[in-house]
């Protein structure tokens, strides 16, 4: 039977053609095609991955922004607080200083007044003394202008002494 | 489960792609039938009484190889005969020189050919002076003729190279961009072979090495199968239904399988661990040895028988026209309607078979490679 007996020529041509086609396509078709398919799949996968990564980055950025905002807010709060404290302390300090100054001024004024007063009193006393002496002089002059008057005075004085 | 569904959708996609190819053989056959039926019938009538129509011979002639390529009517292209023998050297001449039982430079077509058709007789023998076969010289003869099948193979090879270089060019031009034209036509098929044939059968680690062979095998067989279904030139050759062709392909698969087989494969095949030695030597050893040889054998028989049967059945339906036509012209015309319908149905079925057989051959080759390269599993 021809139909089930393989022909040598056909096997020869088949093997030859198949091998030529195989090696040609392996080098110039299958290699580039499979490589390109792999590359494309890789590109798509990379694109998906980078999209996912971008999404993650966005989230990260968002949370970062929130964090930065929170920090800024906290910083502002502390700054305000500090400013308030500084203001308070400055006011207090100023108040204390003013108080002291005022006290000092008062004290000085008082001392000055006291000094003036003392000086005025001394002068007054001196005036009074000199006046008194003048008056006494004049009285004495008048009292002792006659002998009678001198004797009367002595008598009065003696009387007082004896009573004691 | 998911891979099953995925595989199914891939097969569906593949069938959808190929289904357009239905149109080609159907229309071509219809045209062929209309143009050829009348003169053929007339010829049948003219030769009535002298030479009766023999369906068996006609079919065998059509599914066999030939030294000329029939184009249309009485015109056929004579193909080169290439002969070599140590004593007589290399001989190249046109097959038309051997027409009608001519003897050319001591060669003739075997007059005792079982085919009965001198025109299509495939065996070329060394002739004695009186035209009888010189058996001694014939035994030394190597016939390397470009027959109809060999020419189809060469043509398909060129077609494959042309088509896939164009596809590859698409990737070069577009890089990783979306495929276009012929590139997008073949890309799903290539991806199908990779993702649903090679990777499941061989595994991720080793599949890449076998991809060029599996792709070449699949497309070579598919192109030959489909070209065989086109009933006129440049198709019509029953290449994948020729045992020499399928044997060559099965042998290539077998050689690659053996060349890549590892220690684990041989130990599991011939010296199955965990089985008593007596059983191994007496039962498993012989069975597995036989199995190694049977694998490529079933591979070559399966596709050969399927494609050959497809051709024979389609031609048988077609022959009914002439069998009835020989009885009476009216019966011939009447049956021709039914015959053509059945032939078309058979051709549609054969297109499916062409696809499935190319797929099965590739899948089984991939599975054999997978078996040969599987790493040892510890039981």
CSV table of N, CA and C in Angstrom, one decimal, chain B residues 173-322:
chain,number,residue,atom,x,y,z
B,173,UNK,N,8.3,47.6,14.3
B,173,UNK,CA,7.8,49.0,14.0
B,173,UNK,C,7.1,49.6,15.2
B,174,UNK,N,6.2,48.8,15.8
B,174,UNK,CA,5.3,49.3,16.8
B,174,UNK,C,5.8,49.1,18.2
B,175,UNK,N,6.9,48.4,18.3
B,175,UNK,CA,7.5,48.2,19.6
B,175,UNK,C,6.5,47.5,20.6
B,176,UNK,N,6.3,48.2,21.7
B,176,UNK,CA,5.3,47.7,22.7
B,176,UNK,C,3.9,48.2,22.5
B,177,UNK,N,3.7,48.9,21.4
B,177,UNK,CA,2.4,49.5,21.1
B,177,UNK,C,1.4,48.4,20.8
B,178,UNK,N,0.2,48.9,20.6
B,178,UNK,CA,-0.9,47.9,20.2
B,178,UNK,C,-0.7,47.3,18.9
B,179,UNK,N,-1.0,46.0,18.7
B,179,UNK,CA,-0.7,45.3,17.5
B,179,UNK,C,-1.7,45.8,16.4
B,180,UNK,N,-1.4,45.6,15.1
B,180,UNK,CA,-2.2,46.1,14.0
B,180,UNK,C,-2.1,45.1,12.9
B,181,UNK,N,-3.1,45.0,12.1
B,181,UNK,CA,-3.1,44.2,10.9
B,181,UNK,C,-2.8,42.7,11.1
B,182,UNK,N,-1.9,42.2,10.3
B,182,UNK,CA,-1.5,40.7,10.4
B,182,UNK,C,-1.0,40.4,11.7
B,183,UNK,N,-0.3,41.4,12.3
B,183,UNK,CA,0.3,41.2,13.6
B,183,UNK,C,-0.8,40.9,14.7
B,184,UNK,N,-1.9,41.6,14.6
B,184,UNK,CA,-3.0,41.4,15.6
B,184,UNK,C,-3.8,40.2,15.3
B,185,UNK,N,-3.7,39.7,14.0
B,185,UNK,CA,-4.4,38.5,13.6
B,185,UNK,C,-3.7,37.3,14.2
B,186,UNK,N,-2.3,37.3,14.2
B,186,UNK,CA,-1.6,36.1,14.7
B,186,UNK,C,-1.2,36.2,16.2
B,187,UNK,N,-1.3,37.4,16.7
B,187,UNK,CA,-0.8,37.5,18.1
B,187,UNK,C,-1.6,36.7,19.1
B,188,UNK,N,-3.0,36.7,19.0
B,188,UNK,CA,-3.8,35.8,20.0
B,188,UNK,C,-3.4,34.3,19.8
B,189,UNK,N,-3.1,33.9,18.6
B,189,UNK,CA,-2.7,32.5,18.4
B,189,UNK,C,-1.4,32.2,19.1
B,190,UNK,N,-0.4,33.1,18.9
B,190,UNK,CA,0.9,32.9,19.5
B,190,UNK,C,0.7,32.9,21.0
B,191,UNK,N,-0.1,33.9,21.5
B,191,UNK,CA,-0.3,33.9,23.0
B,191,UNK,C,-1.0,32.7,23.5
B,192,UNK,N,-1.9,32.2,22.7
B,192,UNK,CA,-2.6,31.0,23.0
B,192,UNK,C,-1.7,29.8,23.2
B,193,UNK,N,-0.8,29.6,22.2
B,193,UNK,CA,0.2,28.6,22.2
B,193,UNK,C,1.1,28.7,23.5
B,194,UNK,N,1.4,29.9,23.8
B,194,UNK,CA,2.3,30.1,24.9
B,194,UNK,C,1.6,29.9,26.2
B,195,UNK,N,0.4,30.5,26.4
B,195,UNK,CA,-0.2,30.5,27.7
B,195,UNK,C,-1.1,29.3,28.0
B,196,UNK,N,-1.6,28.7,26.9
B,196,UNK,CA,-2.6,27.6,27.1
B,196,UNK,C,-2.0,26.2,26.6
B,197,UNK,N,-0.9,26.3,26.0
B,197,UNK,CA,-0.3,25.0,25.6
B,197,UNK,C,1.1,24.8,26.3
B,198,UNK,N,2.0,25.7,26.0
B,198,UNK,CA,3.3,25.5,26.5
B,198,UNK,C,3.5,25.6,28.0
B,199,UNK,N,2.9,26.7,28.6
B,199,UNK,CA,3.1,26.9,30.0
B,199,UNK,C,2.4,25.9,30.9
B,200,UNK,N,1.1,25.6,30.6
B,200,UNK,CA,0.5,24.5,31.4
B,200,UNK,C,1.2,23.1,31.3
B,201,UNK,N,1.7,22.8,30.1
B,201,UNK,CA,2.2,21.5,29.8
B,201,UNK,C,3.7,21.4,30.3
B,202,UNK,N,4.5,22.4,30.1
B,202,UNK,CA,5.9,22.3,30.4
B,202,UNK,C,6.2,23.0,31.7
B,203,UNK,N,5.5,24.1,32.0
B,203,UNK,CA,5.8,24.8,33.3
B,203,UNK,C,6.6,26.1,33.0
B,204,UNK,N,6.5,27.0,33.9
B,204,UNK,CA,7.0,28.4,33.7
B,204,UNK,C,8.5,28.4,33.5
B,205,UNK,N,9.2,27.5,34.2
B,205,UNK,CA,10.7,27.5,34.2
B,205,UNK,C,11.3,27.2,32.9
B,206,UNK,N,10.7,26.2,32.2
B,206,UNK,CA,11.4,25.7,31.0
B,206,UNK,C,10.7,25.9,29.7
B,207,UNK,N,9.5,26.5,29.7
B,207,UNK,CA,8.7,26.5,28.5
B,207,UNK,C,9.4,27.3,27.4
B,208,UNK,N,10.1,28.4,27.7
B,208,UNK,CA,10.6,29.3,26.7
B,208,UNK,C,11.5,28.6,25.7
B,209,UNK,N,12.3,27.6,26.2
B,209,UNK,CA,13.2,26.9,25.3
B,209,UNK,C,12.4,26.2,24.2
B,210,UNK,N,11.2,25.7,24.4
B,210,UNK,CA,10.5,24.9,23.5
B,210,UNK,C,9.5,25.7,22.6
B,211,UNK,N,9.4,27.0,23.0
B,211,UNK,CA,8.4,27.8,22.2
B,211,UNK,C,8.7,27.9,20.7
B,212,UNK,N,9.9,28.2,20.3
B,212,UNK,CA,10.1,28.3,18.8
B,212,UNK,C,9.7,27.0,18.1
B,213,UNK,N,10.0,25.8,18.7
B,213,UNK,CA,9.6,24.6,18.0
B,213,UNK,C,8.1,24.4,18.0
B,214,UNK,N,7.4,24.7,19.2
B,214,UNK,CA,6.0,24.5,19.2
B,214,UNK,C,5.3,25.4,18.3
B,215,UNK,N,5.7,26.7,18.2
B,215,UNK,CA,5.1,27.6,17.3
B,215,UNK,C,5.3,27.2,15.8
B,216,UNK,N,6.5,26.9,15.5
B,216,UNK,CA,6.8,26.4,14.1
B,216,UNK,C,5.9,25.2,13.8
B,217,UNK,N,5.9,24.3,14.7
B,217,UNK,CA,5.1,23.0,14.5
B,217,UNK,C,3.6,23.3,14.3
B,218,UNK,N,3.1,24.1,15.2
B,218,UNK,CA,1.7,24.5,15.1
B,218,UNK,C,1.3,25.1,13.8
B,219,UNK,N,2.0,26.2,13.5
B,219,UNK,CA,1.7,26.9,12.3
B,219,UNK,C,2.0,26.1,11.0
B,220,UNK,N,3.1,25.3,11.0
B,220,UNK,CA,3.4,24.5,9.8
B,220,UNK,C,2.3,23.5,9.6
B,221,UNK,N,1.9,22.8,10.6
B,221,UNK,CA,0.8,21.8,10.5
B,221,UNK,C,-0.5,22.5,10.1
B,222,UNK,N,-0.8,23.6,10.8
B,222,UNK,CA,-2.1,24.3,10.5
B,222,UNK,C,-2.1,24.8,9.1
B,223,UNK,N,-1.1,25.4,8.6
B,223,UNK,CA,-1.0,25.9,7.2
B,223,UNK,C,-1.1,24.8,6.2
B,224,UNK,N,-0.4,23.7,6.5
B,224,UNK,CA,-0.5,22.5,5.6
B,224,UNK,C,-1.9,22.0,5.6
B,225,UNK,N,-2.5,21.8,6.8
B,225,UNK,CA,-3.9,21.3,6.9
B,225,UNK,C,-4.9,22.2,6.1
B,226,UNK,N,-4.8,23.5,6.3
B,226,UNK,CA,-5.7,24.4,5.6
B,226,UNK,C,-5.5,24.4,4.1
B,227,UNK,N,-4.2,24.4,3.8
B,227,UNK,CA,-3.9,24.5,2.3
B,227,UNK,C,-4.4,23.2,1.6
B,228,UNK,N,-4.4,22.1,2.4
B,228,UNK,CA,-4.8,20.8,1.8
B,228,UNK,C,-6.3,20.8,1.6
B,229,UNK,N,-7.1,21.7,2.2
B,229,UNK,CA,-8.5,21.8,2.1
B,229,UNK,C,-8.9,22.6,0.8
B,230,UNK,N,-8.0,23.5,0.4
B,230,UNK,CA,-8.3,24.2,-0.8
B,230,UNK,C,-8.2,23.3,-2.0
B,231,UNK,N,-9.3,23.0,-2.7
B,231,UNK,CA,-9.3,21.9,-3.7
B,231,UNK,C,-8.6,22.2,-5.0
B,232,UNK,N,-8.1,23.4,-5.2
B,232,UNK,CA,-7.4,23.7,-6.5
B,232,UNK,C,-6.0,24.2,-6.2
B,233,UNK,N,-5.2,24.4,-7.2
B,233,UNK,CA,-3.9,25.0,-7.1
B,233,UNK,C,-3.9,26.3,-6.4
B,234,UNK,N,-3.1,26.7,-5.5
B,234,UNK,CA,-1.9,25.9,-5.0
B,234,UNK,C,-2.1,25.0,-3.8
B,235,UNK,N,-3.4,24.7,-3.6
B,235,UNK,CA,-3.7,23.8,-2.5
B,235,UNK,C,-3.9,22.4,-3.0
B,236,UNK,N,-4.7,21.6,-2.3
B,236,UNK,CA,-5.1,20.3,-2.8
B,236,UNK,C,-4.2,19.2,-2.5
B,237,UNK,N,-3.0,19.5,-2.1
B,237,UNK,CA,-2.1,18.3,-1.8
B,237,UNK,C,-2.5,17.8,-0.4
B,238,UNK,N,-2.5,16.5,-0.3
B,238,UNK,CA,-2.9,15.9,1.0
B,238,UNK,C,-1.6,15.7,1.8
B,239,UNK,N,-1.0,16.8,2.3
B,239,UNK,CA,0.3,16.7,2.9
B,239,UNK,C,0.3,16.1,4.3
B,240,UNK,N,-0.5,16.7,5.2
B,240,UNK,CA,-0.6,16.2,6.6
B,240,UNK,C,-1.3,14.8,6.7
B,241,UNK,N,-1.9,14.4,5.5
B,241,UNK,CA,-2.5,13.1,5.5
B,241,UNK,C,-1.6,12.1,4.8
B,242,UNK,N,-0.3,12.5,4.8
B,242,UNK,CA,0.7,11.6,4.2
B,242,UNK,C,1.6,11.1,5.4
B,243,UNK,N,1.8,9.8,5.5
B,243,UNK,CA,2.4,9.2,6.6
B,243,UNK,C,3.9,9.7,6.8
B,244,UNK,N,4.5,9.9,5.6
B,244,UNK,CA,5.9,10.4,5.7
B,244,UNK,C,6.1,11.7,6.4
B,245,UNK,N,5.1,12.6,6.1
B,245,UNK,CA,5.2,13.9,6.8
B,245,UNK,C,4.9,13.8,8.3
B,246,UNK,N,3.9,13.1,8.6
B,246,UNK,CA,3.6,13.1,10.1
B,246,UNK,C,4.7,12.3,10.8
B,247,UNK,N,5.3,11.3,10.1
B,247,UNK,CA,6.4,10.6,10.7
B,247,UNK,C,7.5,11.5,11.0
B,248,UNK,N,7.8,12.4,10.0
B,248,UNK,CA,8.9,13.3,10.2
B,248,UNK,C,8.7,14.2,11.4
B,249,UNK,N,7.5,14.8,11.5
B,249,UNK,CA,7.1,15.7,12.6
B,249,UNK,C,7.2,15.0,13.9
B,250,UNK,N,6.6,13.7,14.0
B,250,UNK,CA,6.6,13.0,15.2
B,250,UNK,C,8.0,12.6,15.6
B,251,UNK,N,8.9,12.3,14.6
B,251,UNK,CA,10.3,12.0,14.9
B,251,UNK,C,11.0,13.2,15.5
B,252,UNK,N,10.7,14.4,14.9
B,252,UNK,CA,11.3,15.6,15.5
B,252,UNK,C,10.9,15.9,16.9
B,253,UNK,N,9.6,15.7,17.2
B,253,UNK,CA,9.2,15.8,18.6
B,253,UNK,C,9.9,14.8,19.5
B,254,UNK,N,10.0,13.6,19.0
B,254,UNK,CA,10.6,12.5,19.8
B,254,UNK,C,12.1,12.8,20.0
B,255,UNK,N,12.8,13.3,19.0
B,255,UNK,CA,14.2,13.6,19.1
B,255,UNK,C,14.4,14.7,20.2
B,256,UNK,N,13.6,15.8,20.1
B,256,UNK,CA,13.7,16.9,21.0
B,256,UNK,C,13.4,16.4,22.4
B,257,UNK,N,12.3,15.5,22.5
B,257,UNK,CA,12.0,15.0,23.8
B,257,UNK,C,13.1,14.2,24.4
B,258,UNK,N,13.7,13.3,23.6
B,258,UNK,CA,14.8,12.5,24.1
B,258,UNK,C,16.0,13.4,24.5
B,259,UNK,N,16.3,14.4,23.6
B,259,UNK,CA,17.5,15.2,23.9
B,259,UNK,C,17.3,16.1,25.2
B,260,UNK,N,16.1,16.3,25.6
B,260,UNK,CA,15.9,17.2,26.7
B,260,UNK,C,15.5,16.4,28.0
B,261,UNK,N,15.4,15.0,27.8
B,261,UNK,CA,14.9,14.2,29.0
B,261,UNK,C,16.0,14.2,30.1
B,262,UNK,N,15.5,14.3,31.3
B,262,UNK,CA,16.5,14.3,32.4
B,262,UNK,C,16.5,13.0,33.2
B,263,UNK,N,17.3,12.9,34.2
B,263,UNK,CA,17.4,11.7,34.9
B,263,UNK,C,16.1,11.3,35.6
B,264,UNK,N,15.4,12.3,36.1
B,264,UNK,CA,14.1,12.0,36.8
B,264,UNK,C,13.1,11.3,35.8
B,265,UNK,N,13.1,11.7,34.6
B,265,UNK,CA,12.2,11.1,33.6
B,265,UNK,C,12.5,9.6,33.4
B,266,UNK,N,13.8,9.3,33.2
B,266,UNK,CA,14.2,8.0,32.9
B,266,UNK,C,14.0,7.1,34.2
B,267,UNK,N,14.3,7.6,35.3
B,267,UNK,CA,14.2,6.8,36.5
B,267,UNK,C,12.7,6.5,36.8
B,268,UNK,N,11.9,7.5,36.5
B,268,UNK,CA,10.4,7.3,36.7
B,268,UNK,C,9.8,6.4,35.7
B,269,UNK,N,10.4,6.4,34.5
B,269,UNK,CA,9.9,5.6,33.4
B,269,UNK,C,10.3,4.2,33.5
B,270,UNK,N,11.6,3.9,33.7
B,270,UNK,CA,12.1,2.6,33.7
B,270,UNK,C,12.3,2.0,35.1
B,271,UNK,N,12.5,2.8,36.1
B,271,UNK,CA,12.7,2.2,37.4
B,271,UNK,C,11.9,2.9,38.4
B,272,UNK,N,10.6,2.8,38.3
B,272,UNK,CA,9.6,3.5,39.1
B,272,UNK,C,9.9,3.2,40.6
B,273,UNK,N,10.2,4.3,41.4
B,273,UNK,CA,10.5,4.1,42.8
B,273,UNK,C,9.3,3.6,43.5
B,274,UNK,N,9.5,2.8,44.5
B,274,UNK,CA,8.5,2.3,45.4
B,274,UNK,C,7.7,1.1,44.8
B,275,UNK,N,8.3,0.5,43.8
B,275,UNK,CA,7.7,-0.7,43.2
B,275,UNK,C,8.6,-1.9,43.3
B,276,UNK,N,8.2,-3.1,43.7
B,276,UNK,CA,9.1,-4.2,43.8
B,276,UNK,C,9.9,-4.4,42.5
B,277,UNK,N,11.2,-4.8,42.6
B,277,UNK,CA,12.0,-5.0,41.5
B,277,UNK,C,11.5,-6.0,40.5
B,278,UNK,N,10.8,-7.0,41.0
B,278,UNK,CA,10.3,-8.1,40.1
B,278,UNK,C,9.3,-7.4,39.1
B,279,UNK,N,8.4,-6.6,39.7
B,279,UNK,CA,7.3,-6.0,38.9
B,279,UNK,C,8.0,-5.0,37.9
B,280,UNK,N,9.0,-4.3,38.4
B,280,UNK,CA,9.7,-3.4,37.5
B,280,UNK,C,10.3,-4.0,36.3
B,281,UNK,N,11.0,-5.2,36.5
B,281,UNK,CA,11.7,-5.8,35.4
B,281,UNK,C,10.7,-6.5,34.5
B,282,UNK,N,9.7,-7.2,35.1
B,282,UNK,CA,8.8,-8.1,34.3
B,282,UNK,C,7.7,-7.3,33.7
B,283,UNK,N,7.1,-6.3,34.4
B,283,UNK,CA,5.9,-5.7,33.9
B,283,UNK,C,6.1,-4.3,33.5
B,284,UNK,N,6.5,-3.4,34.5
B,284,UNK,CA,6.6,-2.0,34.2
B,284,UNK,C,7.6,-1.6,33.2
B,285,UNK,N,8.8,-2.2,33.3
B,285,UNK,CA,9.9,-1.9,32.4
B,285,UNK,C,9.5,-2.1,30.9
B,286,UNK,N,9.1,-3.3,30.5
B,286,UNK,CA,8.7,-3.5,29.1
B,286,UNK,C,7.5,-2.6,28.7
B,287,UNK,N,6.5,-2.4,29.6
B,287,UNK,CA,5.4,-1.5,29.2
B,287,UNK,C,5.8,-0.1,29.0
B,288,UNK,N,6.7,0.4,29.9
B,288,UNK,CA,7.1,1.8,29.8
B,288,UNK,C,8.0,2.0,28.5
B,289,UNK,N,8.9,1.0,28.3
B,289,UNK,CA,9.7,1.1,27.1
B,289,UNK,C,8.9,1.1,25.8
B,290,UNK,N,7.9,0.3,25.8
B,290,UNK,CA,6.9,0.3,24.7
B,290,UNK,C,6.3,1.7,24.6
B,291,UNK,N,5.9,2.2,25.8
B,291,UNK,CA,5.2,3.5,25.8
B,291,UNK,C,6.0,4.6,25.2
B,292,UNK,N,7.4,4.6,25.5
B,292,UNK,CA,8.2,5.6,24.9
B,292,UNK,C,8.2,5.6,23.4
B,293,UNK,N,8.1,4.4,22.8
B,293,UNK,CA,8.1,4.3,21.3
B,293,UNK,C,6.7,4.6,20.8
B,294,UNK,N,5.7,4.2,21.6
B,294,UNK,CA,4.3,4.4,21.2
B,294,UNK,C,3.9,5.9,21.1
B,295,UNK,N,4.5,6.7,22.0
B,295,UNK,CA,4.1,8.1,22.0
B,295,UNK,C,4.2,8.8,20.7
B,296,UNK,N,5.4,8.8,20.1
B,296,UNK,CA,5.5,9.5,18.7
B,296,UNK,C,4.7,8.7,17.7
B,297,UNK,N,4.5,7.4,17.9
B,297,UNK,CA,3.8,6.6,16.9
B,297,UNK,C,2.3,7.0,16.9
B,298,UNK,N,1.7,7.2,18.1
B,298,UNK,CA,0.3,7.6,18.1
B,298,UNK,C,0.2,9.0,17.6
B,299,UNK,N,1.2,9.8,17.9
B,299,UNK,CA,1.2,11.2,17.4
B,299,UNK,C,1.1,11.2,15.9
B,300,UNK,N,1.9,10.4,15.2
B,300,UNK,CA,1.9,10.4,13.7
B,300,UNK,C,0.7,9.8,13.1
B,301,UNK,N,0.2,8.7,13.8
B,301,UNK,CA,-1.0,8.0,13.3
B,301,UNK,C,-2.2,8.9,13.4
B,302,UNK,N,-2.4,9.6,14.6
B,302,UNK,CA,-3.6,10.4,14.8
B,302,UNK,C,-3.8,11.4,13.7
B,303,UNK,N,-2.8,12.3,13.5
B,303,UNK,CA,-3.0,13.3,12.5
B,303,UNK,C,-3.1,12.8,11.1
B,304,UNK,N,-2.3,11.8,10.8
B,304,UNK,CA,-2.3,11.1,9.5
B,304,UNK,C,-3.7,10.6,9.2
B,305,UNK,N,-4.3,9.8,10.2
B,305,UNK,CA,-5.6,9.2,9.9
B,305,UNK,C,-6.7,10.2,9.9
B,306,UNK,N,-6.6,11.2,10.7
B,306,UNK,CA,-7.7,12.3,10.7
B,306,UNK,C,-7.8,13.0,9.4
B,307,UNK,N,-6.6,13.5,9.0
B,307,UNK,CA,-6.6,14.3,7.8
B,307,UNK,C,-6.9,13.5,6.6
B,308,UNK,N,-6.3,12.3,6.5
B,308,UNK,CA,-6.6,11.4,5.4
B,308,UNK,C,-8.1,11.0,5.3
B,309,UNK,N,-8.6,10.7,6.4
B,309,UNK,CA,-10.0,10.3,6.5
B,309,UNK,C,-10.9,11.5,6.0
B,310,UNK,N,-10.6,12.7,6.5
B,310,UNK,CA,-11.3,13.9,6.0
B,310,UNK,C,-11.3,14.0,4.5
B,311,UNK,N,-10.1,13.9,3.9
B,311,UNK,CA,-10.1,14.0,2.5
B,311,UNK,C,-10.9,12.9,1.8
B,312,UNK,N,-10.7,11.7,2.3
B,312,UNK,CA,-11.4,10.5,1.7
B,312,UNK,C,-12.9,10.7,1.7
B,313,UNK,N,-13.4,11.1,2.9
B,313,UNK,CA,-14.9,11.2,3.0
B,313,UNK,C,-15.4,12.3,2.1
B,314,UNK,N,-14.7,13.5,2.1
B,314,UNK,CA,-15.2,14.6,1.3
B,314,UNK,C,-15.2,14.1,-0.2
B,315,UNK,N,-14.1,13.5,-0.6
B,315,UNK,CA,-14.0,13.0,-2.0
B,315,UNK,C,-15.0,11.9,-2.3
B,316,UNK,N,-15.4,11.1,-1.3
B,316,UNK,CA,-16.4,10.1,-1.5
B,316,UNK,C,-17.7,10.7,-1.8
B,317,UNK,N,-18.1,11.7,-1.0
B,317,UNK,CA,-19.4,12.3,-1.3
B,317,UNK,C,-19.4,12.9,-2.7
B,318,UNK,N,-18.2,13.5,-3.1
B,318,UNK,CA,-18.1,14.1,-4.4
B,318,UNK,C,-18.2,13.1,-5.5
B,319,UNK,N,-17.6,11.9,-5.2
B,319,UNK,CA,-17.6,10.8,-6.2
B,319,UNK,C,-19.0,10.3,-6.6
B,320,UNK,N,-19.9,10.5,-5.6
B,320,UNK,CA,-21.3,10.0,-5.8
B,320,UNK,C,-21.9,10.6,-7.1
B,321,UNK,N,-21.5,11.9,-7.4
B,321,UNK,CA,-22.0,12.5,-8.6
B,321,UNK,C,-21.7,11.7,-9.8
B,322,UNK,N,-20.4,11.2,-9.8
B,322,UNK,CA,-20.0,10.5,-11.0
B,322,UNK,C,-20.5,9.0,-11.1
